[in-house]
Structure formats: C-alpha cells, structure tokens
Amino acid sequence: MNVRDSEHIVAELTTKKNYCLTNSSREADLIIINTCSVREKPVSKLFSEIGKFNKTKKTDAKIGVCGCTASHLGAEIIKRAPAVNFVLGARNVSKISEIVDKNRAVEVDINHDESEFAFSNFRTSSYKSFINISIGCDKKCSFCIVPNTRGDEISIPLNLILDEVKKSVAMGAKEIFLLGQNVNNYGVRFSNPQLNKSLDFTDLLELVTAIDGVERVRFTSPHPLHMDDRFLEVFAKNPKICKSMHMPLQSGSTKILKSMKRGYSKEWFLNRAKKLRTLVPNVHITTDIIVGFPDETDEDFADTMEIIEKVRFEQIFSFKYSPRPFTTAIEFENVVPEEVASQRLTHLQKTHLNMLEEISALQKDKILKVYFEELRRDGMIAGRDESNFVVVVDGSEELLGKIKKVKIVNPRRVVLEGEIV
Ligand code: 5AD
Ligand code: SF4
C-alpha cells in the first residue's frame, strides 16, 4: 500500500507541480520519506534517515515525511527534526500538491475521505498495476496501529476501480493487484451510503477478471475471518485469479487470537486453509505471524507451530510483538521477556526455512506459467508463476511483459531457476 501511495505522490507532483523523479537525493529539490509505523523499528529509523538526508541534500532542498508515522507523530516530527518542511499523513495523499509549497505544515486528518479521489497517473511497473479498492481499516486488532493512522474503512466506488483497471490494461498491464487493508471486507461501507452492501469482494473479483485484457488478478490483504465458502470457490474456479492467498494468522492459539481481537479461532483458520488446499492443490498460502504477544505461553506458541506444520505455508512474514501507541494491547500485562520472544522467532524461522527447502525441491521438473516483469543484472530475467513462485531464466528484454511456460531445473529456496519450454 505504501508503494501505491508513493506512486500517487509522484503522479500528483509530476502532473500538477512540475517535479520529475531523480535517482540521486543529492540532486533532489524535494526528498519525501514515505513511512510505516506498524512496528517501532521503522519509526526510529525515520529520524536517522532525516539526519542523513539533511547532511547530504542541496541547501534549499525540502524534506517531507509522509505515511503512517506522519499520521501517528504529526507535528512532533518537525519538533524533533526541524529540517523537515512538511508532514503528510497516510490518508492525506491527495493534499500533496498543496502542502509541498507550505513550510512547516502538518496534514494528518484521518477523517479525510480519499475514497472518491481519482489520482493522476503514474506507475513504476508497466506490467503490473496496483489498484486501491478501499482505504482505512475497521478491525481494531489490539496490537495494530493502522486504524489509528489510516482511519475508518471506506470502499472505493466500483466505477473508479473498473476505470483504473481499464486504464492499466490499455497501458499494457496484464496483471492487476487489488489493494486494501482488508480487501475481502469490500463493499461494507462507501462514502455514499446507498452503495453499501450492493456488492462484495467476490463480486468485485468477478467483474475485474471479466475485463478484456486482464490476464491475472492478485490481491492483498484478505482477512481469514471473511473467507467464506463462496469466496474460496470463486478463487478456486476463476482461472484469472492467481492461486496465491495471504492468510494472516498472527497466532495459532485461540486464547491469544481472542485477546488480539482477530475474530476467528485456531479451528476456523485450519478449516479455511484445509478447504483452500483441497479446492486449489497448487495454491500458495502466505501468512503473517507475531510471536511474544502478551500472555503467550509455551503452549500458545506450540499452537502456532502446529498450524505451521499443518498448513505448510509457502511464505511466512514473522515478527516479534512490538507495543504500539494508541493500541489496546499496550496496556496488557504478562509481557513476554525479550529473550523468550527472540527464541520463539528463531525457532519458527528455522523450522520454516527447512520446510521451504522441501517445498522448493518439489518444484523440480514442473512446468510453470511465468509472467516476466523484471530484468536482472546477471543476464537473467525474473517473473512469477500464478501461485507466486519467483522464477528466473536466461533471457533479455523481449521476454518482459510475456507469459511463458518454464520448466524448473534448479529449485533454490527463494528462487526457482528454469528454462523456457
Ligand atoms: N507488532 C508486531 N507485528 C505487528 N504487525 C502489526 N502490528 C504489529 C505489532 N504491534 C504485523 C502483523 C501484520 C503485519 C503487517 O505486521 O503481523 O499482519
Ligand atoms: Fe491492523 Fe487488524 Fe486492520 Fe490488519 S485487520 S490493518 S492487523 S487492525
């Protein structure tokens, strides 16, 4: 979502304010740092980055801080780092072309409604288009700062989404990547209340895949709670939907899931994952896991490991719990000691690396359909198969933007090497 927000920022500044992109921060007239605040670490990194840019930038170059840390810290950023000219929150991207000319300005209103805002056009990739389908999040998981930085959830009207898809296809994109904090809750609330519940995410998937020229559709992030049977069945049957599903587990313990306010149990998650593997044998299931949440015992962590063994996720993004301001969990007792959380994280990651080696090895000699989108420096070209394996082959530019069948000859842990057949 931050990548897409950055694209919107560039689009607005290049079409409305005469800026152009540069690769060198030393030559820039404006440096924008787009930030995350989900965990503590990126927040502290922000201030060291500001310091670094401030030393090397042109004397009169401006620095702007955007994104979730901007929303969360607001004016405090300028107080702590007076080199910063403006602060623009994650829900205020549309105001970039106004704020850029003001000095010491702060725009972080999380009630600002950007759901009807049609941004100017800029995309980093001409092969794949990120398209927002909603803003904000209503879930209020007890560990998560996002509802506080991105505000309440509002779905973007269907006509705006479909127009963006058509525009992307006309520019040559074969793959559409739908984005939202909670994509499969689409349609629950629009700015215009008459639109509420007129269609859901599954309907949206069918409409997007029906557009001529769309060959692949991906999306992130869905919430396990909203994975009803119809959604999983359409996901399985529709050949244009890539067979890659992110299922953020967070914890395998029903007790911890409850205190995280995730809305599902260990059994529900396992049931959904099992149904998905049955309906779509080649599906890639990825997940997010937090270890060391308050009150997580060895037994709770064992529940998480049990789900990992059972589901055999193709990819896991795992984190140590990081207490965040404005969240209810910050008050929770029974804090897990740092060393225990670290040990659990290491154990989880080691176990998964071994699993990944087995998963990759199973791909040997398979024929995968790969969409090539990235030229690598070593004479290789990379793409993804529909279930999301990264595949590289020897090749040059003429393969970019093409979908080809590839035989896997050397499956490595994160990348599969193959030959075009
Ligand atoms: N501490 C650690 N990880 C977190 N995430 C969100 N909030 C926190 C937190 N306070 C993780 C979740 C989420 C992912 C984007 O970041 O796993 O799914
Ligand atoms: Fe955060 Fe939960 Fe919303 Fe995801 S669903 S953004 S974890 S509050």
Short mmCIF file of C-alpha atoms in Angstrom, two decimals, residues 38-42 143 250 260 288-294 296 301 316-324 336-349:
data_model
loop_
_atom_site.label_atom_id
_atom_site.label_comp_id
_atom_site.label_asym_id
_atom_site.label_seq_id
_atom_site.Cartn_x
_atom_site.Cartn_y
_atom_site.Cartn_z
CA VAL A 38 3.42 -0.89 12.28
CA ARG A 39 6.46 -1.69 14.41
CA GLU A 40 8.75 0.54 16.48
CA LYS A 41 11.92 -0.04 14.40
CA PRO A 42 10.95 1.83 11.22
CA PHE A 143 -1.80 -4.88 18.54
CA GLN A 250 -0.93 -13.75 13.74
CA MET A 260 -5.71 -9.87 19.67
CA ASP A 288 1.99 -13.04 8.97
CA ILE A 289 2.81 -14.21 12.49
CA ILE A 290 3.51 -12.26 15.66
CA VAL A 291 5.43 -14.04 18.43
CA GLY A 292 5.72 -12.91 22.03
CA PHE A 293 2.33 -11.22 22.29
CA PRO A 294 1.46 -10.53 25.97
CA GLU A 296 1.77 -16.03 25.08
CA PHE A 301 3.37 -20.83 20.82
CA ILE A 316 5.88 -16.55 6.43
CA PHE A 317 6.43 -12.93 7.48
CA SER A 318 7.20 -13.27 11.17
CA PHE A 319 7.71 -10.55 13.75
CA LYS A 320 8.35 -10.08 17.44
CA TYR A 321 5.46 -8.25 19.05
CA SER A 322 6.18 -4.53 19.21
CA PRO A 323 3.99 -2.48 21.58
CA ARG A 324 2.43 0.43 19.71
CA VAL A 336 6.79 -11.89 27.29
CA PRO A 337 10.52 -11.39 28.04
CA GLU A 338 12.56 -10.24 25.04
CA GLU A 339 14.82 -13.36 25.09
CA VAL A 340 11.82 -15.69 25.06
CA ALA A 341 10.25 -13.84 22.11
CA SER A 342 13.60 -13.94 20.27
CA GLN A 343 14.00 -17.68 20.87
CA ARG A 344 10.49 -18.33 19.59
CA LEU A 345 11.09 -16.22 16.49
CA THR A 346 14.36 -18.01 15.72
CA HIS A 347 12.76 -21.43 16.19
CA LEU A 348 9.83 -20.50 13.95
CA GLN A 349 12.05 -19.11 11.21
#
